[in-house]
Coordinates of C-alpha atoms in Angstrom, one line a residue:
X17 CA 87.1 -25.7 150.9
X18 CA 83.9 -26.5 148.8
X19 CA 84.3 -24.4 146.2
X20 CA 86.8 -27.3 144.0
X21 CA 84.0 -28.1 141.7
X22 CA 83.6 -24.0 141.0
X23 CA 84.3 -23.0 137.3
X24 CA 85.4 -19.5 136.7
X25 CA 82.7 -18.4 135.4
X26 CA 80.9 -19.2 138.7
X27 CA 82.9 -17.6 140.7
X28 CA 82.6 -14.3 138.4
X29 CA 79.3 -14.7 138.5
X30 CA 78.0 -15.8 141.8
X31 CA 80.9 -14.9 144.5
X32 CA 81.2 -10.8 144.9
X33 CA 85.0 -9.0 144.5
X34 CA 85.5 -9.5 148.2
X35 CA 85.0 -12.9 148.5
X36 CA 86.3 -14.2 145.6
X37 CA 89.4 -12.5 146.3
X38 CA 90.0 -14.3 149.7
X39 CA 88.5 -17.6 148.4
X40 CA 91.5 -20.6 148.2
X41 CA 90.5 -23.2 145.2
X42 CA 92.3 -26.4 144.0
X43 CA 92.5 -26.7 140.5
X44 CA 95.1 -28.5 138.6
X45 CA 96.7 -29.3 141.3
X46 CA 98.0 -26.0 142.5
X47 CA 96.1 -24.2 145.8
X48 CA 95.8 -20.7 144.1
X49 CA 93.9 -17.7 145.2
X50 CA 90.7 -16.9 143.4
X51 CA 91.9 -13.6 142.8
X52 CA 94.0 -15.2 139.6
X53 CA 91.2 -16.8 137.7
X54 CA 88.8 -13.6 138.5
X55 CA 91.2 -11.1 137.0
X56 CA 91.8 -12.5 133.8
X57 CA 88.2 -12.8 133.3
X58 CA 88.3 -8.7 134.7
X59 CA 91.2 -7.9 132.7
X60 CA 90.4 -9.9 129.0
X61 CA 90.0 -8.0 126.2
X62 CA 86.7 -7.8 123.6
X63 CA 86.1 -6.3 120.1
X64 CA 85.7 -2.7 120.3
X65 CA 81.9 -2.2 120.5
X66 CA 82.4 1.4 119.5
X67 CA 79.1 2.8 118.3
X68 CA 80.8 4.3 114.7
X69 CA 81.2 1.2 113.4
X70 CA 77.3 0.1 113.3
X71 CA 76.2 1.7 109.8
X72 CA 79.2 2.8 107.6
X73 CA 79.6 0.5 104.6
X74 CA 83.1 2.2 104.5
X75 CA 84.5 1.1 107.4
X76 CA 87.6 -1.2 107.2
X77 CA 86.2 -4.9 107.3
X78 CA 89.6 -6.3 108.1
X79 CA 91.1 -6.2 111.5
X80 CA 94.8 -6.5 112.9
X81 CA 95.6 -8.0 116.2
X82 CA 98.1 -6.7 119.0
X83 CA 98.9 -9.5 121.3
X84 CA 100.9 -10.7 124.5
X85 CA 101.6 -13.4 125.9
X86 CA 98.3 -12.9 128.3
X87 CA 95.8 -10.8 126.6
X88 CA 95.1 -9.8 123.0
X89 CA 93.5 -6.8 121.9
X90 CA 91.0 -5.8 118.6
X91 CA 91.5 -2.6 116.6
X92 CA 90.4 -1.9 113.3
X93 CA 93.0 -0.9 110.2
X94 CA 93.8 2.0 110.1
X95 CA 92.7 2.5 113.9
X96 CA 95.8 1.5 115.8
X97 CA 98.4 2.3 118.5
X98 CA 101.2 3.2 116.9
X99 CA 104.5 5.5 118.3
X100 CA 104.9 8.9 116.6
X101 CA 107.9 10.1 118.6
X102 CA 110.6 8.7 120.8
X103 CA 112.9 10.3 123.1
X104 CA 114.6 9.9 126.1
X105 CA 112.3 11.5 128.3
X106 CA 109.1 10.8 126.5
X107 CA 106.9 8.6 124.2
X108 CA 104.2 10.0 121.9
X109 CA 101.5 7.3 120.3
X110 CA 98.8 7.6 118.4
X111 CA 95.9 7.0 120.1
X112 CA 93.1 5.4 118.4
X113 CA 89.4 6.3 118.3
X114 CA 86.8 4.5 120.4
X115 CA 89.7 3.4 123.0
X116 CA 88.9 4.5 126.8
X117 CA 91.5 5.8 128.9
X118 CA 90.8 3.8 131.8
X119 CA 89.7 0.2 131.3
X120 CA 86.2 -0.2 131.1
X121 CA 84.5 -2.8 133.6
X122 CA 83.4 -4.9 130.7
X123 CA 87.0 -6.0 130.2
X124 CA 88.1 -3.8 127.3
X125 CA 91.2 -2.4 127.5
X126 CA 92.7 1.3 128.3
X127 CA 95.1 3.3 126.9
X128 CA 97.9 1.9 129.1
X129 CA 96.5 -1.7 129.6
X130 CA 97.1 -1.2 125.0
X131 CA 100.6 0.0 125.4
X132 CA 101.8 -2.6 128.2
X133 CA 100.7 -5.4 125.7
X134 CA 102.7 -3.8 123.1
X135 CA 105.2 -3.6 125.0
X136 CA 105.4 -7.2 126.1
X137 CA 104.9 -8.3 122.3
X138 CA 108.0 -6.0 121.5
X139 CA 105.9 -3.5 119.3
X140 CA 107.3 -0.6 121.4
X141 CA 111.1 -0.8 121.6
X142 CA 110.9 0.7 125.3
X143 CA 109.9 -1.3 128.1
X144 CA 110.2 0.7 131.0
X145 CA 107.4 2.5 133.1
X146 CA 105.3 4.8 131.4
X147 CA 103.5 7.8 133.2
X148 CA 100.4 9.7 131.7
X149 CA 100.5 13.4 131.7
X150 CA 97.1 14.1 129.8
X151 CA 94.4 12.0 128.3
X152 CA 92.3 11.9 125.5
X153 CA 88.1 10.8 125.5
X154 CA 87.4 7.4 124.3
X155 CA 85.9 9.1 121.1
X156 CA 88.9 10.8 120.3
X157 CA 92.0 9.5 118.2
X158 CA 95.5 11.3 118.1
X159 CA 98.4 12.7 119.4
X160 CA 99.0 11.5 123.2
X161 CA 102.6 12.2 125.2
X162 CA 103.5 9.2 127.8
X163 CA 106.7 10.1 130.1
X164 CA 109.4 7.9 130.4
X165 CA 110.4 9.0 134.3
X166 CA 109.0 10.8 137.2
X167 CA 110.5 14.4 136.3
X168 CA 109.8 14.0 132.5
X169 CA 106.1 13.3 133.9
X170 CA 106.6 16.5 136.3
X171 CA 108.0 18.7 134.0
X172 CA 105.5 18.2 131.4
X173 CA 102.2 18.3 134.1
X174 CA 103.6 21.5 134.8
X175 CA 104.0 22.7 131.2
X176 CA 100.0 21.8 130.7
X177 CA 99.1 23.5 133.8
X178 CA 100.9 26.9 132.8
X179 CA 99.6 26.5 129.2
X180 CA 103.0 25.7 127.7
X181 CA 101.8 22.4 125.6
X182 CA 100.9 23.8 122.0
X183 CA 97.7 21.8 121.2
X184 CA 95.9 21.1 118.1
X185 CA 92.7 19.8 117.3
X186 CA 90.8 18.7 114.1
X187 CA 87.3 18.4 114.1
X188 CA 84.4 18.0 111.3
X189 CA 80.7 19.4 111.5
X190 CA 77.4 18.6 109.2
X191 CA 76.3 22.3 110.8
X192 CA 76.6 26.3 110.6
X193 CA 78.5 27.6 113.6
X194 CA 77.2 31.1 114.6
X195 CA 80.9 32.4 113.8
X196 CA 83.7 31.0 111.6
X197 CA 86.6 31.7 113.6
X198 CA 87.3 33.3 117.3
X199 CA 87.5 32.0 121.2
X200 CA 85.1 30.0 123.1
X201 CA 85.9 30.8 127.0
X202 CA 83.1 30.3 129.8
X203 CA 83.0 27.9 132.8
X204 CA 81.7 24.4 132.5
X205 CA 79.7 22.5 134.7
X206 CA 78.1 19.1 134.4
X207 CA 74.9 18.5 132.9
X208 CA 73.0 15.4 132.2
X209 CA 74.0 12.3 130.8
X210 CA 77.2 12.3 131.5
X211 CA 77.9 15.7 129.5
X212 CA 78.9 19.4 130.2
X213 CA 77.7 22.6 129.5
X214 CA 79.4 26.1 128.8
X215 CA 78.3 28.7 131.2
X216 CA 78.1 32.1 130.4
X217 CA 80.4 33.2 133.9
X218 CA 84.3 32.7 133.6
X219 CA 85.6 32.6 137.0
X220 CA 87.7 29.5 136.0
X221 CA 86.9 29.6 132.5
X222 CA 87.6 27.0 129.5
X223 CA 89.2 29.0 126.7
X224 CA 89.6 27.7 123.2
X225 CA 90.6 29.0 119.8
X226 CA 89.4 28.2 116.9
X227 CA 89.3 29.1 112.7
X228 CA 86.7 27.0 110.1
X229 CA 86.5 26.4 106.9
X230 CA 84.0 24.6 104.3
X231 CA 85.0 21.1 103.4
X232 CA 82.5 19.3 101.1
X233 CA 79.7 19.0 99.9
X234 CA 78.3 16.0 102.8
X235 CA 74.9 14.9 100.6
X236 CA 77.7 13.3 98.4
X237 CA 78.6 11.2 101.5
X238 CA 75.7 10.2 101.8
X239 CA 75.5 12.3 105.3
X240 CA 72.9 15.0 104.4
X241 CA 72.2 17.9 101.8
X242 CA 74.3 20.3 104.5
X243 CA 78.0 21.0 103.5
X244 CA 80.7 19.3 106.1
X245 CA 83.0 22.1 108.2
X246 CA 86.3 21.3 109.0
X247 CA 87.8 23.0 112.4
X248 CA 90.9 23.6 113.3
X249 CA 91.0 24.2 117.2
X250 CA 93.5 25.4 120.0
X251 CA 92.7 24.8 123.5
X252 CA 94.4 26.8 126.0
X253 CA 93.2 24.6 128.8
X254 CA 92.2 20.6 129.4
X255 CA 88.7 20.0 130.3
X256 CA 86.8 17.8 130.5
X257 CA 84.6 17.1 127.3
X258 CA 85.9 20.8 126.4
X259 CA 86.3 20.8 122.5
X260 CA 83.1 18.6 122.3
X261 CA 81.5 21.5 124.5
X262 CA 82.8 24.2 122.9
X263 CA 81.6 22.9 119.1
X264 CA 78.1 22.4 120.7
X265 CA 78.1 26.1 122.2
X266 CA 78.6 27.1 118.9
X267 CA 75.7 25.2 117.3
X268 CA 78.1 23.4 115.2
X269 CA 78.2 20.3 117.3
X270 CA 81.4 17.5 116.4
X271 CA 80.1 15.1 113.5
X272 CA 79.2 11.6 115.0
X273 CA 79.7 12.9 118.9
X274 CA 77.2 10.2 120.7
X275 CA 76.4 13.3 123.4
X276 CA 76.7 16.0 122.1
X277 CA 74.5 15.7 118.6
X278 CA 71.6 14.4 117.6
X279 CA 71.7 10.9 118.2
X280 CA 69.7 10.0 114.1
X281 CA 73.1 12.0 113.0
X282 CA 75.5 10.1 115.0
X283 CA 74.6 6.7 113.8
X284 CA 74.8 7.9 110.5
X285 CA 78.6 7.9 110.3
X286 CA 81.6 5.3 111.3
X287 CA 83.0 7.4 113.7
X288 CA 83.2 10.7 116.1
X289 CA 85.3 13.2 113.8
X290 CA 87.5 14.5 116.7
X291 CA 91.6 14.3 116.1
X292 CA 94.1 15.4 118.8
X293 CA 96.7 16.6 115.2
X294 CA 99.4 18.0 116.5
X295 CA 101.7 19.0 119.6
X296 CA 104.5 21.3 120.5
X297 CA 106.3 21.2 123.7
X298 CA 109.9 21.0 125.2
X299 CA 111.2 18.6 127.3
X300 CA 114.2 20.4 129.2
X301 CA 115.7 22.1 126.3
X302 CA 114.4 19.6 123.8
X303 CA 111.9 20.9 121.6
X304 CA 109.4 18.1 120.7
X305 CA 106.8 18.8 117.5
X306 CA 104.5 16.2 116.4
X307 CA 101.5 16.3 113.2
X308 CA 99.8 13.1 112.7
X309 CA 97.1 13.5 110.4
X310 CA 93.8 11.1 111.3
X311 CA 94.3 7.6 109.4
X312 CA 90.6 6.5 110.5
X313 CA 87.8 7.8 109.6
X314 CA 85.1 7.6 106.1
X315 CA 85.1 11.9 106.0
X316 CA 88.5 12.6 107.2
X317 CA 89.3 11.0 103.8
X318 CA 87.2 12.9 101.5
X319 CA 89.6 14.3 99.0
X320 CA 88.2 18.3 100.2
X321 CA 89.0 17.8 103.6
X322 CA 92.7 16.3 103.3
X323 CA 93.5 19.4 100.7
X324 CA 92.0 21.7 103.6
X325 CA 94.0 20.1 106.5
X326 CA 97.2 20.2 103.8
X327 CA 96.8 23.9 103.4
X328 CA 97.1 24.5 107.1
X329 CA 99.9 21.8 108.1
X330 CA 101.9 21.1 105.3
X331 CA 104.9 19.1 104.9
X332 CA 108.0 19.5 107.0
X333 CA 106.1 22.0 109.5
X334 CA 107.2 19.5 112.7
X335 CA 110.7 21.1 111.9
X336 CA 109.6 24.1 111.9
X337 CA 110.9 25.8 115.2
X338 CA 109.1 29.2 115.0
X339 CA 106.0 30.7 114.6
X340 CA 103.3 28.0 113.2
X341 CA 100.1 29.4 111.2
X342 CA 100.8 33.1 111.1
X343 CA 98.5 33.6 108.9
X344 CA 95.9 33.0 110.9
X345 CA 96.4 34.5 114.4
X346 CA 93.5 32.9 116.3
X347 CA 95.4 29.9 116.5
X348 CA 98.8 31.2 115.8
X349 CA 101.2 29.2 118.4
X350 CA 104.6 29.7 119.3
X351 CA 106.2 27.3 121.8
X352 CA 108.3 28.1 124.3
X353 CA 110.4 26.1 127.3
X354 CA 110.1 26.5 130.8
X355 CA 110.8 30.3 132.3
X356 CA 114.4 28.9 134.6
X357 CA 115.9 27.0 131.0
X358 CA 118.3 28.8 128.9
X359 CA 116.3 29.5 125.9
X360 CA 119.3 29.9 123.5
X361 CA 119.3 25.8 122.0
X362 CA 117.1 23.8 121.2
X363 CA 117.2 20.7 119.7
X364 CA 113.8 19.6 117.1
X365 CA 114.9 15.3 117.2

């Protein structure tokens, strides 16, 4: 009752969760609950302060903005939500770099809190529910599947689980790896400051493929006199951290990775060079394919690394139904549907 002369920024402020949830004020007239000025404030949206974008002189200086009728969101060009693939049962969007899954408790947005205000500003033609079947670190851009009902959002939390989502990763390194190509596999466990280690035992072990290749010459980037690597990598499972794990087992740790590498060589670039590239997985007897090459990013632009990514995945493969990469059977994938379908049609929309 004498809280009428409160701002919301007091309440925020002074008045914990609880209280300011049950607290009635009177404010243009209307008796409202508390709990309608505090989540706003909870909810709004703030500039990415994603650590790649501190010393790059290349990164984009313009920005585009997604609104909604409540909230607006900042992403930089070139770093955007965007939807790859459409179906009946499922949505698949590009997910951009420095984005968190779940909101953060600053106020800046998640990966749904994004796609709800897109939705609302009509950016996505469909409006219905949305369920998440995987997720993708805050460092990481690409490739991420949303279901459009409950037994898409089964189906497809099954197919992860019995290792029938075909999964690829691209990822750059300013270092050596002690091999060029082969499997990572070994438990993880958590370690200190927030990250995970690889453990030599494999009673429930994180398996990943993977094949590398030089890309450039990096002192030309301005990065160092060591020559960028460009990975190409196929986990089998979906841990935690896992690809940033395995690249740092191999002493090749992801370029820009604010845990994982040094932390002089992280600032030194505009991003974490991570990309979730491409998917294969059926819906029912729908077979779904997706490649989106990274559209953010000062290195995974460098003329040497788009002509190595090219030579892997080139044109038209999403409609290719068979066997992808047989030349290189480490990460050789073909997909397959669930064990009870009829395997004779498919359908690549």
């Amino acid at each position: 009752r004498n809280t009428c002369s409160l701002t919301n920024s007091h309440i925020a402020s002074h008045c914990s969760k609880k209280i300011a949830y049950s607290l009635h004020i009177w404010r243009d007239g209307f008796c409202t609950r508390a709990k309608s000025f505090v989540a706003p404030r909870i909810r709004q949206a703030k500039p990415l302060n994603h650590e790649t974008r501190l010393r790059s002189e290349a990164t984009c200086s313009s920005v585009d903005t997604i609104k909604s009728s409540k909230e607006a969101c900042w992403l930089e060009e070139g770093n955007m939500f965007r939807a790859l693939k459409e179906t009946s049962d499922v949505l698949v969007v590009y997910k951009p770099a420095g984005v968190p899954f779940h909101a953060d408790p600053d106020g800046t947005f998640g990966v749904m809190q994004h796609i709800r205000a897109m939705q609302e500003d009509h950016q996505i033609d469909y409006s219905g529910k949305l369920f998440s079947v995987h997720r993708l670190d805050r460092v990481t851009s690409g490739a991420l599947i949303l279901a459009k009902n409950k037994n898409a959002a089964s189906e497809l939390a099954d197919a992860f689980r019995q290792q029938r989502v075909q999964k690829y990763y691209l990822a750059l390194s300013a270092h050596k790896p002690k091999k060029k190509m082969g499997k990572i596999v070994g438990d993880m466990t958590r370690s200190r400051r927030k990250s995970w280690m690889l453990l030599r035992s494999k009673s429930n072990p994180a398996s990943t493929s993977f094949i590398s290749q030089p890309a450039f010459a990096a002192d030309a980037a301005g990065l160092s006199a060591r020559s960028l690597r460009m990975f190409l990598l196929k986990p089998d499972t979906g841990r935690t951290h896992q690809i940033r794990v395995a690249m740092k087992s191999l002493g090749a740790p992801v370029l820009g990775d604010p845990i994982y590498s040094r932390a002089e060589e992280a600032k030194q670039v505009d991003r974490t060079y991570l990309h979730a590239l491409a998917l294969r997985f059926y819906v029912g007897k729908q077979l779904i394919q997706v490649v989106t090459p990274p559209t953010h990013g000062v290195c995974f632009q460098l003329p040497h690394v788009k002509a190595a990514l090219e030579g892997l995945f080139h044109d038209g493969i999403e409609n290719d139904a068979g066997v992808w990469l047989p030349d290189h059977s480490v990460v050789t994938s073909a997909v397959r549907p669930a064990p009870s379908l009829d395997h004779d049609l498919y359908v690549v929309p």
